[in-house]
Coordinates of C-alpha atoms in Angstrom, one line a residue:
X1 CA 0.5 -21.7 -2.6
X2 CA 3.1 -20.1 -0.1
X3 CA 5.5 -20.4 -2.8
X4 CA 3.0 -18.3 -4.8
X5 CA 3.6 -15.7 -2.1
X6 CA 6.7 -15.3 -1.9
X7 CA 6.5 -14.1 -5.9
X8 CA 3.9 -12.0 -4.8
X9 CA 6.0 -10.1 -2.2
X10 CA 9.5 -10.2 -4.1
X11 CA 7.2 -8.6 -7.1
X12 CA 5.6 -6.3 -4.2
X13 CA 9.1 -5.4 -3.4
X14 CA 10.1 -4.5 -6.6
X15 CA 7.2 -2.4 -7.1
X16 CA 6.9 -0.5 -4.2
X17 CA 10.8 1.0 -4.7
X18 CA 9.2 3.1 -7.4
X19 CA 8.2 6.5 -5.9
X20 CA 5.3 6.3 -7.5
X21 CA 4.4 9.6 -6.6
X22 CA 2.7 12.0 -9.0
X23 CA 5.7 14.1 -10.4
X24 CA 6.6 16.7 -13.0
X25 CA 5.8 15.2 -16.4
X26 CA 8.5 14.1 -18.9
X27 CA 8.8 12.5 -22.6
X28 CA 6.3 9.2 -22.7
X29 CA 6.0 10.4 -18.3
X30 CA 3.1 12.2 -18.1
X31 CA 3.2 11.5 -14.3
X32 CA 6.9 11.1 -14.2
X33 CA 9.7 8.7 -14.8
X34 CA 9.2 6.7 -11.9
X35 CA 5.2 6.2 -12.8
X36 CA 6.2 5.2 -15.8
X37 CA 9.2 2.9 -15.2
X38 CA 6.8 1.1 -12.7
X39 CA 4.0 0.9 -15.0
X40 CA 6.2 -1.0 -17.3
X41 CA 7.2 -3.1 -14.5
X42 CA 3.8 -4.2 -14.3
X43 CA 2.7 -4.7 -17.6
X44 CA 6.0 -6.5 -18.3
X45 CA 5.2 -8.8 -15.3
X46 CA 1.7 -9.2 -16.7
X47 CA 3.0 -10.4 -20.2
X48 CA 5.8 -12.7 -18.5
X49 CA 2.1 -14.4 -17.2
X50 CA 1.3 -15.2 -20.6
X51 CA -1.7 -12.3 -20.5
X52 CA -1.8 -9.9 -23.0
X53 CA -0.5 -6.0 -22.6
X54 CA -1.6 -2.7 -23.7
X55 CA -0.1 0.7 -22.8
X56 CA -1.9 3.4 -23.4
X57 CA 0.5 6.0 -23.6
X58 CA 2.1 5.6 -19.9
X59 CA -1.3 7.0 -18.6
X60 CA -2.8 3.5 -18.0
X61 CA -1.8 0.3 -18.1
X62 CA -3.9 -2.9 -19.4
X63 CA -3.7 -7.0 -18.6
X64 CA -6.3 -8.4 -20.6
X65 CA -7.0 -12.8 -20.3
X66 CA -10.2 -14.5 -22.2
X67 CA -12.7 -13.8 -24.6
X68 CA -17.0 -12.7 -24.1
X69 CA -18.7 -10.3 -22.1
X70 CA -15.9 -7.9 -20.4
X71 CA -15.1 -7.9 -17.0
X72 CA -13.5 -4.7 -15.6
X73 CA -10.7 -4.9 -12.8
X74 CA -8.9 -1.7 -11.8
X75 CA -5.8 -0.8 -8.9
X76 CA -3.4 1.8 -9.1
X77 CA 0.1 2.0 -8.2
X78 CA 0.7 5.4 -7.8
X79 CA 0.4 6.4 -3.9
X80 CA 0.2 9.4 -1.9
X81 CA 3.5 11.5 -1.0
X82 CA 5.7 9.8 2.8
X83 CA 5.4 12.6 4.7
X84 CA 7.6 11.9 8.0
X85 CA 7.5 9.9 10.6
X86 CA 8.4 6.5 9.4
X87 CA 10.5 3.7 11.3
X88 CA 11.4 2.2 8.0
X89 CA 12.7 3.5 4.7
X90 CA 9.3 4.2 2.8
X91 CA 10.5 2.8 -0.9
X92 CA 12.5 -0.3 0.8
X93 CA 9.3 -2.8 1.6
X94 CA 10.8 -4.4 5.2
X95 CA 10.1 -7.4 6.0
X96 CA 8.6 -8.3 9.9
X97 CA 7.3 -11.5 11.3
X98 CA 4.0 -11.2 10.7
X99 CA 4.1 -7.8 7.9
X100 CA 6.1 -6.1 5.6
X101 CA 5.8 -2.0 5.7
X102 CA 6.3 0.3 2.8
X103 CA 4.5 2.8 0.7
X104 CA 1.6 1.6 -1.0
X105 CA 1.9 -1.9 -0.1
X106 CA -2.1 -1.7 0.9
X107 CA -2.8 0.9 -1.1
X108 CA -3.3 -0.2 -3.6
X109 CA 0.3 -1.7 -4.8
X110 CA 0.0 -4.7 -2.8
X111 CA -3.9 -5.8 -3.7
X112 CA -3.0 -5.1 -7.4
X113 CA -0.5 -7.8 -7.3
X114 CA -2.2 -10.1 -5.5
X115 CA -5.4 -9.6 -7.7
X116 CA -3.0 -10.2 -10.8
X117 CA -1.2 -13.2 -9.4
X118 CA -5.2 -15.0 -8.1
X119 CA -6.1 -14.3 -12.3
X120 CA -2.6 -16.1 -13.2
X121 CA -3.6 -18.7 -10.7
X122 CA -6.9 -19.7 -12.4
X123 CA -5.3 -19.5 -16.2
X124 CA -2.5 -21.7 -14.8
X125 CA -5.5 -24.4 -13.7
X126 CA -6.6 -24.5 -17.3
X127 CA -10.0 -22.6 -16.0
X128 CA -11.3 -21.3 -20.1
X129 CA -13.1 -17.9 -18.9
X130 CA -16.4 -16.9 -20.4
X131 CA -15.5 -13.6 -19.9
X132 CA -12.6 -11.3 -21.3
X133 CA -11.3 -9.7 -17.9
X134 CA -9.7 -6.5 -18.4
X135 CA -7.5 -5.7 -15.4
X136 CA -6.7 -1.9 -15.7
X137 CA -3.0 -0.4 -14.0
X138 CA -3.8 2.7 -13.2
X139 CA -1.3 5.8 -12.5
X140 CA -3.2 9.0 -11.3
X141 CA -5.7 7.9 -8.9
X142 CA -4.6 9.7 -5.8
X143 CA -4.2 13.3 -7.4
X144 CA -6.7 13.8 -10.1
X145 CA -7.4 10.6 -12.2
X146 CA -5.7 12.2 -15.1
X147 CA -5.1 9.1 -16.5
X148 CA -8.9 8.1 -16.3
X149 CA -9.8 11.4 -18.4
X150 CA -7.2 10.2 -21.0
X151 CA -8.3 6.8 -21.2
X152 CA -12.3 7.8 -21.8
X153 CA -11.2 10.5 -24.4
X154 CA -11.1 7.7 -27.0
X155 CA -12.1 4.5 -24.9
X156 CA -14.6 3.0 -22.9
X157 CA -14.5 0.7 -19.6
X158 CA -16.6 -2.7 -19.5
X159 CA -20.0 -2.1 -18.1
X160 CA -19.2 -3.9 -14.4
X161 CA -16.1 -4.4 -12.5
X162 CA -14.4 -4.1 -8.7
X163 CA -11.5 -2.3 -7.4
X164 CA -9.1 -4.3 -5.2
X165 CA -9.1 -0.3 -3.5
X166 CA -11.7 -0.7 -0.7
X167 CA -12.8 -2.4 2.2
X168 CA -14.3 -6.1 2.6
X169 CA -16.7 -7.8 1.9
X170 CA -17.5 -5.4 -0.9
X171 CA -18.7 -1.7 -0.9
X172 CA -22.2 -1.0 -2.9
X173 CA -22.0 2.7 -2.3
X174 CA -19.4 5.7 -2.1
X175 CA -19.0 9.3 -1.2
X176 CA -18.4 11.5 -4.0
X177 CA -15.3 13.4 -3.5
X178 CA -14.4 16.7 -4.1
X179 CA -12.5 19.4 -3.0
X180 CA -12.9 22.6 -1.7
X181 CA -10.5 25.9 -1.7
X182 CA -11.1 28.8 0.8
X183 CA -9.5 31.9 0.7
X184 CA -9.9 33.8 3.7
X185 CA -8.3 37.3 4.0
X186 CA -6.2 37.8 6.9
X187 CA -3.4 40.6 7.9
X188 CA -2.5 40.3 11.2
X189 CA 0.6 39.1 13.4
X190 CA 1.1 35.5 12.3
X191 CA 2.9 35.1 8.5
X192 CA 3.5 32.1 6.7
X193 CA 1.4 29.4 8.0
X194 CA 1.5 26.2 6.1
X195 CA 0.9 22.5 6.4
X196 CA -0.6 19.4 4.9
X197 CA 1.0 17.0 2.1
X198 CA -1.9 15.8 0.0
X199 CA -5.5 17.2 0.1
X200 CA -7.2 13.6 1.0
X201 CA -4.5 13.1 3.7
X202 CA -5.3 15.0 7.6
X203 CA -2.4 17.5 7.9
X204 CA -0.1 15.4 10.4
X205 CA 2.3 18.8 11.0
X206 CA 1.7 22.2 10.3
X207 CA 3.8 25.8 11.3
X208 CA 3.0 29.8 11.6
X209 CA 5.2 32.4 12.7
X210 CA 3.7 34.4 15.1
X211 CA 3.9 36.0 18.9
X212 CA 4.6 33.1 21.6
X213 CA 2.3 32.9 24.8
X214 CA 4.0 29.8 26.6
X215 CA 1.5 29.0 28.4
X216 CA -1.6 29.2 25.5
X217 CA 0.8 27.3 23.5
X218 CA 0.8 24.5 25.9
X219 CA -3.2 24.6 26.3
X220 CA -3.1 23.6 22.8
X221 CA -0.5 20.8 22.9
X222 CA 2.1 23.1 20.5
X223 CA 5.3 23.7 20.6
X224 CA 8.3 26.8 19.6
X225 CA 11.6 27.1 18.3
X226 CA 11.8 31.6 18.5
X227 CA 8.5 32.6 16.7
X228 CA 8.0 29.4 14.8
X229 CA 5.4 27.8 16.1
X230 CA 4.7 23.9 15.4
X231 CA 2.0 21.6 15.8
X232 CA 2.5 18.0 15.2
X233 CA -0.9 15.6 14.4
X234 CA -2.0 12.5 13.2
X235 CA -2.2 11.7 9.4
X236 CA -5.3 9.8 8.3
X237 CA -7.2 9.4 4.9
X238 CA -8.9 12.5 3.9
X239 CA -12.8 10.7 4.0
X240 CA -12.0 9.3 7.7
X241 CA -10.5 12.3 9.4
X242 CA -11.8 11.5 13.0
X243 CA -8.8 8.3 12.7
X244 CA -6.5 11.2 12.6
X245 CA -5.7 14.6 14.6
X246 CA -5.7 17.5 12.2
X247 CA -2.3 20.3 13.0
X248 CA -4.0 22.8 11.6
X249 CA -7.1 23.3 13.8
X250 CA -4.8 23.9 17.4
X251 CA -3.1 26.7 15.7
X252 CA -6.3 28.4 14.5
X253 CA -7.5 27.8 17.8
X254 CA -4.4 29.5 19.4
X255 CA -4.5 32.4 16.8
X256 CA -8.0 33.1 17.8
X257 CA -7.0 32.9 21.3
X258 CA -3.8 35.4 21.0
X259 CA -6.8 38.1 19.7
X260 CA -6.7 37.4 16.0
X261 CA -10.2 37.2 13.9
X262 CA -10.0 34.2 12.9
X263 CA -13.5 32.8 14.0
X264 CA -14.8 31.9 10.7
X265 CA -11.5 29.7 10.2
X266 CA -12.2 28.0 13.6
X267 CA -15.8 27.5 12.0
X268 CA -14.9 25.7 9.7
X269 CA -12.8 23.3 11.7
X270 CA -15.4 22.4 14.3
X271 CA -18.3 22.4 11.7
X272 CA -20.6 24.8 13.0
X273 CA -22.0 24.5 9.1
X274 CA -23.3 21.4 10.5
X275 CA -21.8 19.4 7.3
X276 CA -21.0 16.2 8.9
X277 CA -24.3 15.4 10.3
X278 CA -26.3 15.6 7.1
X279 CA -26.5 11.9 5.2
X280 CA -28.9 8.7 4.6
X281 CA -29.0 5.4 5.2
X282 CA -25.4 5.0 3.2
X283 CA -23.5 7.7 5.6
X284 CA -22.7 11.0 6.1
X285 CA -20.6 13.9 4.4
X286 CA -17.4 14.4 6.0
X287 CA -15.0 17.5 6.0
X288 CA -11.1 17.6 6.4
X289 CA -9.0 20.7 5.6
X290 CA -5.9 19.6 4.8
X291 CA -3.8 21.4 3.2
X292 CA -3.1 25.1 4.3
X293 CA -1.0 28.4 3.2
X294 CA -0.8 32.0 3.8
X295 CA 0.3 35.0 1.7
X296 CA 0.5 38.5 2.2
X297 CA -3.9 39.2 2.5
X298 CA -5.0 35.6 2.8
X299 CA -5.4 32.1 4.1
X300 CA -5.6 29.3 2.1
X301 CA -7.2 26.2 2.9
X302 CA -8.4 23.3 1.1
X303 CA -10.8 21.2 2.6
X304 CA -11.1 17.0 1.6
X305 CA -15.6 17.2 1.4
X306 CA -17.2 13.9 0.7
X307 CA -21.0 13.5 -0.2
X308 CA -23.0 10.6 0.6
X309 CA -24.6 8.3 -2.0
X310 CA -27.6 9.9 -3.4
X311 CA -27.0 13.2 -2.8
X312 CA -24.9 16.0 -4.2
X313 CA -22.4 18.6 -3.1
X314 CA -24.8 21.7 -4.4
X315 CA -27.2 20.2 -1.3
X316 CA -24.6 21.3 0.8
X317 CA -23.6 24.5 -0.4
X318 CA -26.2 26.8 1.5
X319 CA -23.9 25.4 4.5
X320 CA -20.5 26.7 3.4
X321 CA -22.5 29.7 2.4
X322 CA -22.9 30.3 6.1
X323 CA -19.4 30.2 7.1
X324 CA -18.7 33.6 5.6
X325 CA -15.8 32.7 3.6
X326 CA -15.6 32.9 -0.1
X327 CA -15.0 29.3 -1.8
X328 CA -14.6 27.3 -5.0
X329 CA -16.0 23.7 -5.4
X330 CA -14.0 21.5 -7.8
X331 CA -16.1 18.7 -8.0
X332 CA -14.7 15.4 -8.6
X333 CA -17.0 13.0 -9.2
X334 CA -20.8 12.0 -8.2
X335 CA -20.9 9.9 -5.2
X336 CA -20.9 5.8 -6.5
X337 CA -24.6 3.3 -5.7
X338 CA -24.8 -0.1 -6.6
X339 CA -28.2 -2.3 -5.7
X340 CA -27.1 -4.8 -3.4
X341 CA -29.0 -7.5 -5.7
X342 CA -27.1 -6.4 -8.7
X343 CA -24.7 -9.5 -10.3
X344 CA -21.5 -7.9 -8.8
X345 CA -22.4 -7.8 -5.8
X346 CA -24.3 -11.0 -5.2
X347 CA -21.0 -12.6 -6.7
X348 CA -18.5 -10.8 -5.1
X349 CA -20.2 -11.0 -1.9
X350 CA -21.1 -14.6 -2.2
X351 CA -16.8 -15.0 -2.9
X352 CA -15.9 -13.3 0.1
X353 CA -19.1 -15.4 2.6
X354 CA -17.5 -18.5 1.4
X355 CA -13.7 -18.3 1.7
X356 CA -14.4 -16.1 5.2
X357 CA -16.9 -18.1 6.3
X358 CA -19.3 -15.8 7.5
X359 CA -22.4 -14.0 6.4
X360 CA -21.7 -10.6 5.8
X361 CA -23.5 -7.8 3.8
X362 CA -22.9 -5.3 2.0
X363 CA -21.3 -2.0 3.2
X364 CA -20.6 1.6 2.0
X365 CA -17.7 3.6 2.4
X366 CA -16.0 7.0 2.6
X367 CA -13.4 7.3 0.3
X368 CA -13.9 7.0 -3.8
X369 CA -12.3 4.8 -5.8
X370 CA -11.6 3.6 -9.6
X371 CA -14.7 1.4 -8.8
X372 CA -16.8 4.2 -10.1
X373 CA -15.3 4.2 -13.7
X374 CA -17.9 1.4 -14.8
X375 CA -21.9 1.7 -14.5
X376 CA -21.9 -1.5 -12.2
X377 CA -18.8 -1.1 -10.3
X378 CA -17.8 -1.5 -6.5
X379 CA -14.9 -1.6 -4.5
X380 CA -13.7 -5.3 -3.4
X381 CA -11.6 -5.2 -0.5
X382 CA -8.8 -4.3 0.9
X383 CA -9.0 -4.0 4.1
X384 CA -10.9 -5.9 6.6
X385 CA -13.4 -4.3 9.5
X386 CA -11.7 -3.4 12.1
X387 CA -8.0 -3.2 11.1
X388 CA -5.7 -0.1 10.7
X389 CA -3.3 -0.9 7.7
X390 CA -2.1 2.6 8.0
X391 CA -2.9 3.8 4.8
X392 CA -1.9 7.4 3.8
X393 CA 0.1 7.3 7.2
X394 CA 3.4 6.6 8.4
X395 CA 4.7 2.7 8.4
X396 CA 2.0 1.7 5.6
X397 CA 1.3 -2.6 6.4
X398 CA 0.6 -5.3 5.0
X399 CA 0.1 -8.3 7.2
X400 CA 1.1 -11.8 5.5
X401 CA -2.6 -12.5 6.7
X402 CA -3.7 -10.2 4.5
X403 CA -1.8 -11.7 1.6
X404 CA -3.3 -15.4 1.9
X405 CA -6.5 -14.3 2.5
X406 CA -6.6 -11.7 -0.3
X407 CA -5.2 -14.2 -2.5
X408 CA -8.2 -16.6 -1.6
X409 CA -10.9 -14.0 -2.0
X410 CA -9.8 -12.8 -5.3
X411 CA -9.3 -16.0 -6.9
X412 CA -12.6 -17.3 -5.9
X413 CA -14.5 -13.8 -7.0
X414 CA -12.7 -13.9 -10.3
X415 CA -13.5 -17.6 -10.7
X416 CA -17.1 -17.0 -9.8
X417 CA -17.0 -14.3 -12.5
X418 CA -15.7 -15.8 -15.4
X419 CA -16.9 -19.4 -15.0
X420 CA -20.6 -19.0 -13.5

């Protein structure tokens, strides 16, 4: 088994020196050459198992083992952009004692492999599935699902399926994401403020030009180089933003401060709307402006909103309404609910009890994933309660931990799948 491993991380390695961030598009790229080169990786890796392979186009990637009922399986290995901050060279996976570090590796680059290698592992033991597993690569999960719109254009998931894109033991309900942009018009004395990377990552550095007051500047933990003005934070995944310190919100807070009417902005940053406290049993909506920039009449802002299971984002809208700032909704998708007695679950679950040894249930989550592209789908790990893997962050882990107990979990859902 440990030798096992160590083709799972020299394949990780391989994988994550891709910058498998979403990129301008190019012949057969419609994400970019380094999606695509990496989505060949995979499938190539895939067939060298003895699977079989499909391509769709260099939008989405397919490994396919068995014949029956289908079986839906779905990662992605495109990732989020590095922002700064790292100790090690993002796209060169390092190796530690007890980790390796590197962009993507838990998200989701790392679970993908090891989800692959657990199915290879059971067709290696002869196991003769009842079910056809279709174990989806996809490329455009972090900025748009793109490559989800494509594929459904002219095909059609399995009915059920897991994500290796979650949390443990397995996730029955999600938030809906979507995202917000607010334009707030603004003339005053502070020009070109700007910040964020992705709009489901907590701006971990933002700047504005703009009159310095040294000592307001140190109320609000920034800093100056002449009249630029920084703020450094805490990057976090969008649908958790209390893990992470938004560097937007102190400089709103110092504009206002310095005489510049910017309350509704400040608003919105401290949820006077209220947003985050309305929910159900499944959680509550969250709210994270992320991404900001300025122009000659207005602030731009858009704003990471998650909606709890069973509700929608028009519930919520009276709220925004009463900030006093014009907005758009771009809706992403409707927030994911799976019964807890449903096959899936009761399977996966039982999987996850048995190699861990414990009796969890259920749980919901924040953040969306691909689980929601079949009726019946939940995520299925990746990370456990209680752990920081760093995801969307600076110095990105995987802990070798991680790997052996993945592996386990995986092989015995799949074989409890396929075989039961």
């Amino acid at each position: 088994m440990r030798e096992q491993y160590g083709e799972i991380l020299k394949a990780l390695g391989k994988l994550v020196s891709f910058r498998t961030v979403e990129s301008s598009p190019e012949e057969d790229a419609p994400f970019g050459g380094e999606i695509r080169r990496a989505l060949r990786y995979v499938l190539d890796l895939g067939e060298s198992m003895g699977f079989e392979t499909v391509n769709y186009d260099n939008y989405l990637g397919e490994i396919a083992w068995g014949e029956g009922e289908e079986l839906g399986v779905i990662g992605h290995i495109d990732v989020v952009p590095e922002g700064d901050g790292w100790h090690t060279p993002p796209y060169e996976m390092t190796y530690f004692d007890d980790r390796v570090a590197g962009r993507g590796v838990t998200d989701d680059k790392g679970p993908t492999l090891i989800c692959l290698y657990a199915m290879k592992s059971l067709k290696d033991a002869g196991v003769r599935p009842r079910r056809r597993v279709r174990f989806f690569i996809g490329c455009n999960e972090e900025t748009g699902w793109k490559d989800i719109a494509y594929f459904t254009a002219s095909h059609r998931f399995p009915r059920f399926g897991f994500s290796p894109d979650g949390e443990f033991p397995v996730v029955y309900a999600e938030k809906g994401p979507n995202k917000l942009e607010f334009v707030f018009s603004y003339r005053g004395r502070f020009t070109d403020l700007k910040g964020g990377v992705a709009p489901n990552a907590v701006c971990a550095y933002a700047t504005v030009n703009g009159p310095v007051d040294e000592a307001l500047l140190k109320k609000h933990g920034l800093t100056h180089r002449g009249t630029l003005i920084e703020s450094v934070g805490q990057s976090a995944h969008g649908s958790m933003p209390e893990l992470g310190r938004n560097a937007i919100h102190p400089i709103v807070s110092y504009m206002l401060e310095m005489g510049e009417p910017v309350q509704p902005l400040l608003d919105l940053f401290e949820d006077r709307a209220e947003i985050s406290k309305q929910g159900n049993f499944t959680g509550h909506a969250t709210i994270s402006p992320n991404i900001v920039s300025q122009d000659a009449s207005s602030i731009r802002l858009t704003v990471d909103f998650r909606v709890p299971a069973m509700m929608k984002a028009e519930d919520f809208f009276p709220r925004f309404d009463t900030l006093g700032i014009p907005y758009t909704c771009f809706k992403s998708r409707d927030p994911l609910y799976v019964p807890q007695d449903s096959e899936i679950v009761v399977k996966l679950l039982a999987a996850y009890n048995e190699v861990m040894g414990t009796n969890e249930a259920p749980v919901s989550q924040c953040g969306g994933t691909f689980a929601s592209v079949f009726e019946q789908g939940v995520a299925f790990g990746t990370e456990f309660k209680g752990e920081n893997c760093h995801i969307h962050e600076p110095d990105e882990i995987l802990t070798y931990r991680n790997v052996d107990i993945m592996y386990r979990i995986y092989r015995r859902a799949l074989e409890k799948m396929v075989t039961e």
